[in-house]
Coordinates of C-alpha atoms and ligand atoms in Angstrom, one line a residue:
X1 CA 0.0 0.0 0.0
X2 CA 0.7 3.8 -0.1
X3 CA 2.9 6.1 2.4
X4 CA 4.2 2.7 3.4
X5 CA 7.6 3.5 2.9
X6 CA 8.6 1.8 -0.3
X7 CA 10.4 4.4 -1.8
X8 CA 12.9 5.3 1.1
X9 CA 13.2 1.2 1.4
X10 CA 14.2 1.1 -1.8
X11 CA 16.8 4.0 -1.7
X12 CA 17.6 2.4 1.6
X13 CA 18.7 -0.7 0.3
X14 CA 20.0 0.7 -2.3
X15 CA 22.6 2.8 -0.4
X16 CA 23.4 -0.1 1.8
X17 CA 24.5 -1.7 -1.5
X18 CA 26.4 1.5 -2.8
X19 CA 28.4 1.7 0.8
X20 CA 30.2 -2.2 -0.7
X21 CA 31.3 0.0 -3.4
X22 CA 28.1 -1.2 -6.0
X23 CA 27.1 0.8 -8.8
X24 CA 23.4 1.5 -8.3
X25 CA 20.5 2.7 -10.0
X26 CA 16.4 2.5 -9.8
X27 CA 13.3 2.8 -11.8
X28 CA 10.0 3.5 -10.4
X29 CA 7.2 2.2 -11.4
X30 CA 4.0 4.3 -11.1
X31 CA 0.7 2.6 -12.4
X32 CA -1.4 5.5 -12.9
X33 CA -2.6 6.6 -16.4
X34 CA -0.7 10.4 -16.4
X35 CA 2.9 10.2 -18.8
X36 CA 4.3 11.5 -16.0
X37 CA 3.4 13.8 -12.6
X38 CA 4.0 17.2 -14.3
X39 CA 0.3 17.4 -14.6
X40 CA -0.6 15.9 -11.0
X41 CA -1.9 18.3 -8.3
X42 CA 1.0 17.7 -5.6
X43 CA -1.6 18.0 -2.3
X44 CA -2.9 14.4 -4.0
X45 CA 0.6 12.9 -5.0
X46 CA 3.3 14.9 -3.5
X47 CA 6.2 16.5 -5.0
X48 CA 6.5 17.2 -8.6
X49 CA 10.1 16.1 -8.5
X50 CA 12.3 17.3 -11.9
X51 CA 14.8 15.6 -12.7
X52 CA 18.2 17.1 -15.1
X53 CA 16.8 16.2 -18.3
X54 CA 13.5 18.4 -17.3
X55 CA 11.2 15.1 -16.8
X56 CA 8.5 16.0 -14.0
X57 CA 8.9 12.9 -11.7
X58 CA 7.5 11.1 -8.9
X59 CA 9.1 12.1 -5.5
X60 CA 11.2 8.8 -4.7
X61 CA 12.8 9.4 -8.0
X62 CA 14.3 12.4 -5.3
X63 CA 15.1 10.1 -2.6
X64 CA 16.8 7.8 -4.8
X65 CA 19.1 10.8 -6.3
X66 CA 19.5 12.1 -3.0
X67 CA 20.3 8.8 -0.8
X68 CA 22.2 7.4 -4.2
X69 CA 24.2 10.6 -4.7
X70 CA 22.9 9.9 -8.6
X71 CA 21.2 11.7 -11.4
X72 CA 18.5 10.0 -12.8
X73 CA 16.4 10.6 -16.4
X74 CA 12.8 10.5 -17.7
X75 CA 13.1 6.3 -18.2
X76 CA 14.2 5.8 -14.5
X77 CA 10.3 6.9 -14.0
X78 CA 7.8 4.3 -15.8
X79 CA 4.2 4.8 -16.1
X80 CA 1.0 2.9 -17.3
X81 CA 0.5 6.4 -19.5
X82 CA 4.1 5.8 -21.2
X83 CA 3.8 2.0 -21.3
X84 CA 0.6 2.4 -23.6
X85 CA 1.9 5.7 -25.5
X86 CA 5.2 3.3 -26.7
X87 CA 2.5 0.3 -27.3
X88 CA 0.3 2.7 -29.0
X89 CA 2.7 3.9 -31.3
X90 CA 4.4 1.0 -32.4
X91 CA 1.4 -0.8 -33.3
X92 CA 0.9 2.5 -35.3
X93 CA 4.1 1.9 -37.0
X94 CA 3.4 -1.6 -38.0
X95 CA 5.9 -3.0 -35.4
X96 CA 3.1 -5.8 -34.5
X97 CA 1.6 -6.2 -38.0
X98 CA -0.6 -9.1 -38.5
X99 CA -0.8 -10.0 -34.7
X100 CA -3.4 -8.6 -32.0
X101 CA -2.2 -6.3 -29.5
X102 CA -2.8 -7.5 -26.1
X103 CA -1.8 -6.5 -22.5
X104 CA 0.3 -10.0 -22.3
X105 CA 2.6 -10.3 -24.2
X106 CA 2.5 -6.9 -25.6
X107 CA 2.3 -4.6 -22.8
X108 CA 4.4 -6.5 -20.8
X109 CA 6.9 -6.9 -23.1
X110 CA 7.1 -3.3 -23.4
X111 CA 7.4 -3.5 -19.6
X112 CA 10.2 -5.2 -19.7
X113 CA 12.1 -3.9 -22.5
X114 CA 11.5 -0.3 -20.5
X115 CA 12.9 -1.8 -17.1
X116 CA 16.2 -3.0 -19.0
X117 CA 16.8 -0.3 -21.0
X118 CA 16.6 2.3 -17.9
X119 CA 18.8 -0.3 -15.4
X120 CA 21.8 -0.5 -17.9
X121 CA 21.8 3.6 -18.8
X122 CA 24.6 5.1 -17.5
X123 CA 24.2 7.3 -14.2
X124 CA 27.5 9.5 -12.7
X125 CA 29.2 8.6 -16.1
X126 CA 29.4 4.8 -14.8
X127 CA 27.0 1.6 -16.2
X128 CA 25.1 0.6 -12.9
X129 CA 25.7 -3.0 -11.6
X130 CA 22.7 -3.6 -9.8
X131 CA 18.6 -1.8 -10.9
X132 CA 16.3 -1.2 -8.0
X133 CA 12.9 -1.4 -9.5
X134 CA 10.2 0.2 -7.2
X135 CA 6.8 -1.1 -8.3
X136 CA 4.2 1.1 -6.6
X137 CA 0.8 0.5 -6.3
X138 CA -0.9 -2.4 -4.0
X139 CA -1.2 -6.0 -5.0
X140 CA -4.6 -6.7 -6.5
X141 CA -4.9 -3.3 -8.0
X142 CA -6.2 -4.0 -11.7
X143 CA -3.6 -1.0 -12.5
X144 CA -0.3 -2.7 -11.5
X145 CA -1.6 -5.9 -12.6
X146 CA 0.6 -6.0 -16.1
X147 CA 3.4 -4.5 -14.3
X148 CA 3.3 -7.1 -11.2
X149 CA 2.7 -10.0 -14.3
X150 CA 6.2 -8.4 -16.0
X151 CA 8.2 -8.8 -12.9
X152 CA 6.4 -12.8 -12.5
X153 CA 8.1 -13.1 -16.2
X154 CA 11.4 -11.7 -15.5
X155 CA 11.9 -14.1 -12.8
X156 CA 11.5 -17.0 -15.1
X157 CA 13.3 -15.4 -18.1
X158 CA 16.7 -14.4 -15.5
X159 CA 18.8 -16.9 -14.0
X160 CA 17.7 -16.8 -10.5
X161 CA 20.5 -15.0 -9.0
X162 CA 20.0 -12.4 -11.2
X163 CA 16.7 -11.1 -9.6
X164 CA 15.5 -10.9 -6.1
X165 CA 11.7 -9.9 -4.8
X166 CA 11.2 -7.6 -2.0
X167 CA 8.2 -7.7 -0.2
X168 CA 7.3 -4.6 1.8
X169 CA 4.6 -5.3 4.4
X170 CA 2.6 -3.6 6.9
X171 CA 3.4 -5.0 10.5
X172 CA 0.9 -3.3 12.4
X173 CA 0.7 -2.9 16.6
X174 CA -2.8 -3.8 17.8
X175 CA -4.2 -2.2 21.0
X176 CA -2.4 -4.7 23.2
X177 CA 1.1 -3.8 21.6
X178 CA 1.5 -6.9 20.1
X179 CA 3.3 -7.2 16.0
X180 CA 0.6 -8.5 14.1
X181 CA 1.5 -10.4 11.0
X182 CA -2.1 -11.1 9.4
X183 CA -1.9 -8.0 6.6
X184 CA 1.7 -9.6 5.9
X185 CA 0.5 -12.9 5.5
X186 CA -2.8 -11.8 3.4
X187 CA -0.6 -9.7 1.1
X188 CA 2.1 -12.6 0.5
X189 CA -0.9 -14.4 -0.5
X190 CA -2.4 -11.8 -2.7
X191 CA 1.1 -12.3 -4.5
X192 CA 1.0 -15.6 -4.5
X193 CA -2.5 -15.6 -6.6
X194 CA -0.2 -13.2 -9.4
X195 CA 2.3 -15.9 -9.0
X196 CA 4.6 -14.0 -7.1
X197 CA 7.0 -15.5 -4.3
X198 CA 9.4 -12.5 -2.7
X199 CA 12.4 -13.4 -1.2
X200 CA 12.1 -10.9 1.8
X201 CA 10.1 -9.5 3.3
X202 CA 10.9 -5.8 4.8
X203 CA 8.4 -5.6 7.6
X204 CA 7.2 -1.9 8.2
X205 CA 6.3 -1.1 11.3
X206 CA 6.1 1.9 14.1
X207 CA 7.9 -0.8 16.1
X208 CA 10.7 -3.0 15.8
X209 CA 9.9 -6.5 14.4
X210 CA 11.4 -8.6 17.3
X211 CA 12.8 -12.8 16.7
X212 CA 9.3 -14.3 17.3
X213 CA 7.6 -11.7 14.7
X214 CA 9.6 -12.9 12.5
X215 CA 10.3 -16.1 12.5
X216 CA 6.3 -16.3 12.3
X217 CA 6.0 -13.7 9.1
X218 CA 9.3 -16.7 7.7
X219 CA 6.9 -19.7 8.4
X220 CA 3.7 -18.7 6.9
X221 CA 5.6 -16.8 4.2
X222 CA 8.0 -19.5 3.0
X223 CA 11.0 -17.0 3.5
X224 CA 13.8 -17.7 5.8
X225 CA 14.3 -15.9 8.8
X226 CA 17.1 -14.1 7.9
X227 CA 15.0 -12.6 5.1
X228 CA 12.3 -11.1 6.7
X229 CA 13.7 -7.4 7.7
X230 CA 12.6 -5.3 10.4
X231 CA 12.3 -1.6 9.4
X232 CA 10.6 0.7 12.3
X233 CA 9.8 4.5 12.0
X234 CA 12.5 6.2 12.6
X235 CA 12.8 10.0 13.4
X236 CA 14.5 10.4 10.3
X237 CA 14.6 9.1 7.1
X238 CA 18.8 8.7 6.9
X239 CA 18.6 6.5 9.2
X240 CA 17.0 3.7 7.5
X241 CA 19.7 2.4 5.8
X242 CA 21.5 2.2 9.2
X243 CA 18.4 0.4 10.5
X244 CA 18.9 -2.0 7.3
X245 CA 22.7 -2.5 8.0
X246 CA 22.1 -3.8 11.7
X247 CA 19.8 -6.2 10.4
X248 CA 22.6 -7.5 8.1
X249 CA 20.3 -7.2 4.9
X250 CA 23.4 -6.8 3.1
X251 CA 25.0 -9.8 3.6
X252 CA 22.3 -11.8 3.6
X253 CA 20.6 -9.7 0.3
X254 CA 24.9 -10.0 -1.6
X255 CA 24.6 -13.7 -0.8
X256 CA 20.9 -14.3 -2.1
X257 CA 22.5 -12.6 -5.5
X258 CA 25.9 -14.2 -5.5
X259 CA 27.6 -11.4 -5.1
X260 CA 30.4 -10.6 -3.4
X261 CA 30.3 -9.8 0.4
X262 CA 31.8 -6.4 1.4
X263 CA 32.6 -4.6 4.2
X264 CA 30.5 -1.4 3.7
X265 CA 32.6 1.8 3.9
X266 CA 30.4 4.0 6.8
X267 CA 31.2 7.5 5.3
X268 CA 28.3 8.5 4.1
X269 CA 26.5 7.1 7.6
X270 CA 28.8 9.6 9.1
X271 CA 27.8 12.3 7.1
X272 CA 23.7 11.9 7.8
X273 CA 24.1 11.0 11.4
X274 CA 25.8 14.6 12.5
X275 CA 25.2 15.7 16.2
X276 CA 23.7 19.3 16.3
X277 CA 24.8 21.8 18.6
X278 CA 22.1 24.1 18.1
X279 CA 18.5 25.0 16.4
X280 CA 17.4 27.1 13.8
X281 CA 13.5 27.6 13.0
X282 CA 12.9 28.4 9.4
X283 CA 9.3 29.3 8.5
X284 CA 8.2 27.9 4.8
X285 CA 5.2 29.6 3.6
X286 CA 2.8 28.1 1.0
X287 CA -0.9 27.5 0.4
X288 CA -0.8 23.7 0.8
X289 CA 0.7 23.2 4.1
X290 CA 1.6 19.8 3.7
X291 CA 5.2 18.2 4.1
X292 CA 5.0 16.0 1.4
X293 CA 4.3 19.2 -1.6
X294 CA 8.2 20.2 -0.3
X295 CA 10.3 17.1 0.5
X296 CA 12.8 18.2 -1.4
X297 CA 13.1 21.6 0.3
X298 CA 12.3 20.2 3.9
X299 CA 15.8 17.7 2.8
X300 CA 17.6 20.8 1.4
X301 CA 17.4 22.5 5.2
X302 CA 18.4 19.4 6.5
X303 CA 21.4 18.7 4.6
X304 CA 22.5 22.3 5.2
X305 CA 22.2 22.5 8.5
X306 CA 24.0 18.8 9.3
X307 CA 26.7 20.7 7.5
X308 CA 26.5 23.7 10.1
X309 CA 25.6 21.3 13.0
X310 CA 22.4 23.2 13.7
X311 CA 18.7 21.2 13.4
X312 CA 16.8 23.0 11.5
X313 CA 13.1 23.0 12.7
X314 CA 10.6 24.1 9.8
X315 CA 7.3 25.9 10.8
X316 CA 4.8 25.2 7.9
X317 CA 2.7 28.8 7.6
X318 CA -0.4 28.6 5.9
X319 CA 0.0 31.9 3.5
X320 CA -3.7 32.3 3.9
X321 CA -3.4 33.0 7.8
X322 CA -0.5 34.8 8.2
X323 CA 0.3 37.1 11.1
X324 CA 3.8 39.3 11.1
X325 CA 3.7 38.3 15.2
X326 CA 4.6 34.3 14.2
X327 CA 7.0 35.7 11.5
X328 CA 8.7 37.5 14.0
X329 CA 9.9 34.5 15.4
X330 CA 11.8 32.8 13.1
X331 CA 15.4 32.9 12.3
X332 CA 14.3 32.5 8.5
X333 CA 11.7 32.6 5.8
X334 CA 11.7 30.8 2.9
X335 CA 8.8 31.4 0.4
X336 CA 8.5 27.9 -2.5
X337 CA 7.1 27.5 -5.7
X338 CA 3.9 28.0 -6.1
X339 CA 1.0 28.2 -9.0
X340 CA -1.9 30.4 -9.2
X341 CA -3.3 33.3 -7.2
X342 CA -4.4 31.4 -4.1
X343 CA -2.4 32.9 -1.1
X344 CA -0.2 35.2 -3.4
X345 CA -1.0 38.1 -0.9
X346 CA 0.3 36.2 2.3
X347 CA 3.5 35.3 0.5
X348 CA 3.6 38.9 -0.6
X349 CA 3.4 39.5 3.2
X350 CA 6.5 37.2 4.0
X351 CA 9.0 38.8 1.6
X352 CA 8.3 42.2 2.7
X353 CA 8.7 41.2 6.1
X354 CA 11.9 39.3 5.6
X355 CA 13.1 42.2 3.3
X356 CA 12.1 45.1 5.8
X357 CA 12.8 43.5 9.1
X358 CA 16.0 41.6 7.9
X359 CA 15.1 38.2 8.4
X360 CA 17.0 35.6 6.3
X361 CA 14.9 35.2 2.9
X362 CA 15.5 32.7 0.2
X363 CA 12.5 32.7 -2.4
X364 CA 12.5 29.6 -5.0
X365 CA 11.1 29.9 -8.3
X366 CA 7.2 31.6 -7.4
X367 CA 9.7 33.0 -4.7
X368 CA 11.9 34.9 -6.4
X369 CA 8.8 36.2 -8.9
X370 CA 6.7 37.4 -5.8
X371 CA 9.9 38.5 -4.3
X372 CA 10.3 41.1 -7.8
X373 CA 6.5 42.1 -7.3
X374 CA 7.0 42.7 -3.3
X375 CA 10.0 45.2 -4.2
X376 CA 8.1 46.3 -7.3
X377 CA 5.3 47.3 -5.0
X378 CA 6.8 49.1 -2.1
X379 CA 9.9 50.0 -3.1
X380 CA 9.0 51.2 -6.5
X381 CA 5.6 52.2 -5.5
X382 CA 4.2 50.4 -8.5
X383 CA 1.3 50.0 -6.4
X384 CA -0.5 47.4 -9.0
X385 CA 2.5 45.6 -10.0
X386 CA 1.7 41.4 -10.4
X387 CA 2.4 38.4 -12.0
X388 CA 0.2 38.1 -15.2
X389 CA -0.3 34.6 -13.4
X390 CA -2.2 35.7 -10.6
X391 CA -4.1 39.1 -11.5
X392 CA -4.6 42.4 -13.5
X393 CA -2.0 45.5 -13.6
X394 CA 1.6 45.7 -14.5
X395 CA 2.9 42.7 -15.2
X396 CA 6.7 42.9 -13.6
X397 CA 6.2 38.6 -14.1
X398 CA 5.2 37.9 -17.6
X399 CA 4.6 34.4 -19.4
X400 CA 8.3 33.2 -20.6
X401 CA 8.0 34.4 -24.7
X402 CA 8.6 31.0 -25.8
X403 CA 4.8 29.8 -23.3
X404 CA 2.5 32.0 -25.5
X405 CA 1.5 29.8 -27.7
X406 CA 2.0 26.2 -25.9
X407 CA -1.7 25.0 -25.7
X408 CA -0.9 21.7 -23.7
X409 CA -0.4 21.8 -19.9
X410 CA 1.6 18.3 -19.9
X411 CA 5.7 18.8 -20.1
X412 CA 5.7 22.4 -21.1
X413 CA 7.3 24.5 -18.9
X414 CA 10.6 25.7 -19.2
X415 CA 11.9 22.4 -17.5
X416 CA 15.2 21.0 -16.1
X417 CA 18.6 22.4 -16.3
X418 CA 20.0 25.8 -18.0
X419 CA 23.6 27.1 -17.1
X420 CA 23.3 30.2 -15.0
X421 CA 25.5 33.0 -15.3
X422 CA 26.8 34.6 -12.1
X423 CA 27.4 38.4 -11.6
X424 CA 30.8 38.7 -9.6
X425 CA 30.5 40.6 -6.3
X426 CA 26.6 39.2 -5.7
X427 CA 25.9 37.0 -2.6
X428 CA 25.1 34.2 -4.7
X429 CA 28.5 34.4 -6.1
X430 CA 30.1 33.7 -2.7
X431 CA 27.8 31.1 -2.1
X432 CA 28.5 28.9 -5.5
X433 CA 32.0 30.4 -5.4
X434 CA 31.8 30.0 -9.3
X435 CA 30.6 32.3 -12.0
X436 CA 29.0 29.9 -14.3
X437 CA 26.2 27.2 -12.1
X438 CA 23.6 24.5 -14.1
X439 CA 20.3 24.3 -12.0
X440 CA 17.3 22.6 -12.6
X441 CA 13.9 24.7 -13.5
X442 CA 10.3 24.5 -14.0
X443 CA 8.5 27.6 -14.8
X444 CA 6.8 29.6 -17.3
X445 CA 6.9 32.8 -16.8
X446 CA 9.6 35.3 -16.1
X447 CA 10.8 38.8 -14.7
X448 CA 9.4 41.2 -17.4
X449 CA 12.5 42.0 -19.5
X450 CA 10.6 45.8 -20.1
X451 CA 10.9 46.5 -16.5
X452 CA 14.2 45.3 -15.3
X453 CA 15.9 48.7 -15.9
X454 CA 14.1 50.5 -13.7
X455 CA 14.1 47.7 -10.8
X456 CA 17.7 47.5 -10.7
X457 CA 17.9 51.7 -10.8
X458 CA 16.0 51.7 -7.6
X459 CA 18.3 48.7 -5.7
X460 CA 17.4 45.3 -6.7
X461 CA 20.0 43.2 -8.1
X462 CA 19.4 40.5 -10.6
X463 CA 23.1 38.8 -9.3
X464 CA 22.6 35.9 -12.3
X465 CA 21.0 35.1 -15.7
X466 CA 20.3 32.9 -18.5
X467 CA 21.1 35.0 -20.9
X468 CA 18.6 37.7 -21.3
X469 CA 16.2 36.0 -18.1
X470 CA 16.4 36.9 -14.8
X471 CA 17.7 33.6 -12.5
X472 CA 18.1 35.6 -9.2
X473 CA 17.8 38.6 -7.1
X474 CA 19.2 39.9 -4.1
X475 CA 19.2 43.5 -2.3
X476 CA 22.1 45.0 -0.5
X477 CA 22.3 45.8 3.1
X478 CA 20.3 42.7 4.1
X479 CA 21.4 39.6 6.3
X480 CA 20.2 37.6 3.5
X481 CA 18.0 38.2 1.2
X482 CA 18.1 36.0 -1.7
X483 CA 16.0 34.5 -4.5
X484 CA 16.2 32.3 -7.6
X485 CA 14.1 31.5 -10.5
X486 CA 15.7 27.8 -10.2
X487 CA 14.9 25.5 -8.1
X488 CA 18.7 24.5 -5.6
X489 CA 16.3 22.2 -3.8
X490 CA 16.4 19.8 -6.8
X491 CA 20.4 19.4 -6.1
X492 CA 20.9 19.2 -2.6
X493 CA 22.6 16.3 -1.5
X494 CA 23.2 14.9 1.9
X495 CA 27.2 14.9 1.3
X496 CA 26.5 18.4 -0.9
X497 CA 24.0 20.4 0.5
X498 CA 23.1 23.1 -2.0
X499 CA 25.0 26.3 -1.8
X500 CA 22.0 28.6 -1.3
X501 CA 20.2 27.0 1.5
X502 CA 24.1 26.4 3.1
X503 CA 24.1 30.5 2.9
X504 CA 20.9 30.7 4.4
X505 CA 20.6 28.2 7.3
X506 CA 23.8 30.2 7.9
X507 CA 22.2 33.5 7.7
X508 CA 19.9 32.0 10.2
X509 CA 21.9 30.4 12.6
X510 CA 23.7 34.0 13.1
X511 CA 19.5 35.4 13.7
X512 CA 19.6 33.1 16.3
X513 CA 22.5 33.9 18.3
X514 CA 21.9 37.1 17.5
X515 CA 18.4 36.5 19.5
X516 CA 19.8 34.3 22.2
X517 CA 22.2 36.7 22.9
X518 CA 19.0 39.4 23.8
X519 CA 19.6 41.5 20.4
Ligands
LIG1 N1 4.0 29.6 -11.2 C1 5.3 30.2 -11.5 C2 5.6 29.9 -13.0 O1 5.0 29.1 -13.6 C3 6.4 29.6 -10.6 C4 6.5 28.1 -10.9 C5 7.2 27.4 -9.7 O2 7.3 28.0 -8.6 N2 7.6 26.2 -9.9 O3 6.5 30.6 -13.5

């Protein structure tokens, strides 16, 4: 089922795997109908993750790149929608002529010649050794059905210690505390009926999954014991794979594949388990005010402030209730992207409070654009300047030229990476150290080209560019106040947090000293 924790399992393992000096990569699959999420309203699904090659992901295709240190591309992320579309147009071409095209074998065959093709492309320059494939969805769903009937062939077509099945099961606690192993048992069996037999199970659970558990969840489920993997709720997501490596999934996952058993080199462990000497609140303000809409922001803080051995606590502000009395508080403010008009005012709100009381500011993508219309507003006086997104009067934020006459909604923006060319002297220079940055993107519309003389006569600075578009802004004088029309988040990596949100969880940290201290 959903929210289980598959996808930070998977990355899990795979890390676990990478740390014995493995080449890794994954593919998830997602069995909804949509291409791809680009067109998926995030409160439902979560992040709209985008990925180098400007493919609009699922988010695990984030956790994978994040815990795997890896960039990914559009065929890491499979979808019913793409399975059919390839289907669709071959038997268009003629590829099938004569025969009738049917989900088995033709759909799975596509299936399968989509898995392979993504496991051997090359990620970090390197051809991967081992393929994580996620398959999302819940058993018995008629959507993952083909996919779940691919993976039943593939383990007949590969020699079997080529290809291992991971189960991951709900273990849940029942109101006497015990581990109860009836939804594990019931799912193993709803596998069974596809003709599917995993070869561990990873048993989710808010508690430990203790001998007994187990060696229950091994009977009924025909796996050994040493296969059936206890992964509790942890505080925090990085420490799953050091969850995994006590239960020796490694060894016991390298010997199930034939692989060679390695000690694992604990680096990276020692970069996600940091102590923290201090705290740092950080409000993020948006109209969904849900964790899930910003993972990859909410990891972006964290990363940064492991580096800077400060925790940073986020406060999610609901743009549409905003008081100046809770903003007060915070040692930073960090407006996201964003689409349409609905709590534009309340953002609004934030940057000129950041800007005017010299709290810490980074704005991302709808950030930086509001951040243009705040200063446009009050420190030009342009009293009606917008974004031609989100209402009538000068448009300061105008569609992108290149958007005007793009009818469909569906991979349109201006998506994925674009070098970025830094000013010297800027903030954002001393943060990259660099003058020339790639950054990944998805927008479509821009600082008005017409207007950016007269914004940077009266103070802002637009401190980088693509060319003749605006990528950032920043103001002098201020703590720190910066913005960009990419999205850092995308980036950030626990061993390389992004520069930006380094500078700011900085900025930050010095608020809050500043405070402790009574100033
Ligand atoms: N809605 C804005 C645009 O389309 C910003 C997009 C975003 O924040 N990702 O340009």
């Amino acid at each position: 089922m959903s929210g289980l924790g598959k996808g930070i399992t998977t990355a899990s393992i795979g890390r676990i795997l990478k740390n014995r000096g493995y080449e890794i990569t994954a593919v998830k699959i997602d069995p909804y109908l949509n291409i791809d999420a680009g067109t998926m309203n995030p409160a439902q699904h979560g992040e709209v993750f985008v990925l180098s090659d400007g493919s609009e992901v699922d988010l695990d295709l984030g956790n994978y790149e994040r815990f795997l240190d890896i960039n990914l591309n559009a065929s890491h992320n499979l979808t019913t929608g793409k399975v059919y579309r390839n289907v669709i147009e071959k038997e268009r071409r003629g590829d099938y002529l004569g025969s009738t095209v049917q989900i088995i074998p033709h759909v799975t065959d596509e299936i399968k010649g989509c898995i392979k093709k993504a496991a051997i492309q090359k990620v970090n320059n390197i051809v991967p050794e081992i393929c994580l494939v996620e398959v999302g969805g819940t058993v018995g769903d008629i959507e993952s059905m083909p996919f779940l009937e691919a993976v039943r062939q593939m383990r007949g077509e590969l020699p079997s210690q080529d290809m291992v099945l991971i189960h991951v099961t709900l273990v849940p606690v029942d109101t006497m505390g015990e581990l109860k192993t009836k939804p594990t048992q019931h799912s193993v069996k709803a596998l069974r009926e596809v003709g599917i037999q995993p070869d561990f199970i990873v048993a989710r659970s808010t508690r430990t999954t203790d001998k007994n558990t187990k060696k229950k969840i091994s009977a009924f489920c025909d796996v050994p014991p040493e296969a059936v993997i206890s992964a509790a709720t942890v505080p925090d997501i990085y420490e799953v794979p050091v969850e995994l490596e006590r239960e020796g999934l490694a060894d016991v996952l390298c010997g199930r594949l034939h692989l060679e058993k390695r000690e694992p080199d604990t680096g990276w462990y020692r970069t996600v388990m940091k102590n923290y000497t201090g705290s740092t609140t950080i409000a993020i303000v948006s109209k969904y005010g849900i964790e899930d809409v910003y993972i990859s922001i909410k990891e972006a803080l964290k990363h940064a402030g492991r580096a800077l051995s400060t925790q940073v606590e986020i406060i999610w502000m609901d743009a549409e209730r905003l008081d100046n009395a809770s903003l007060a508080q915070v040692d930073g403010i960090l407006v996201p992207g964003g689409f349409g008009s609905r709590g534009v005012e309340g953002k609004l709100q934030a940057v000129e409070f950041a800007r005017t009381q010299g709290i810490p500011y980074l704005g991302l993508c709808f950030g930086f654009q509001l951040a243009v219309v705040e200063y446009a507003r009050n420190v030009l006086g342009w009293k009606d300047a917008t974004s031609e997104e989100i209402g009538k009067g000068k448009f300061v934020i105008a569609i992108l030229p290149e958007q005007q006459n793009v009818s469909g909604l569906g991979g349109t923006m201006r998506l994925g990476n674009y070098p970025v060319d830094i000013a010297g002297d800027t903030l954002i220079h001393r943060l990259y150290g660099k003058k020339e940055i790639v950054e990944r993107h998805r927008h479509r519309y821009e600082v008005n080209p017409e207007y950016i003389p007269e914004l940077e006569k009266s103070g802002l600075i637009f401190s980088s560019r693509n060319r003749n578009r605006m990528e950032s802004c920043e103001i002098k004088g201020h703590p720190f106040y910066l913005a960009t029309q990419f999205h850092p988040e995308f980036t950030s990596r626990p061993a390389h947090p992004s520069p930006p949100f380094l500078g700011f969880v900085r900025a930050a940290r010095e608020r809050k000293a500043m405070r402790d201290r009574g100033g």
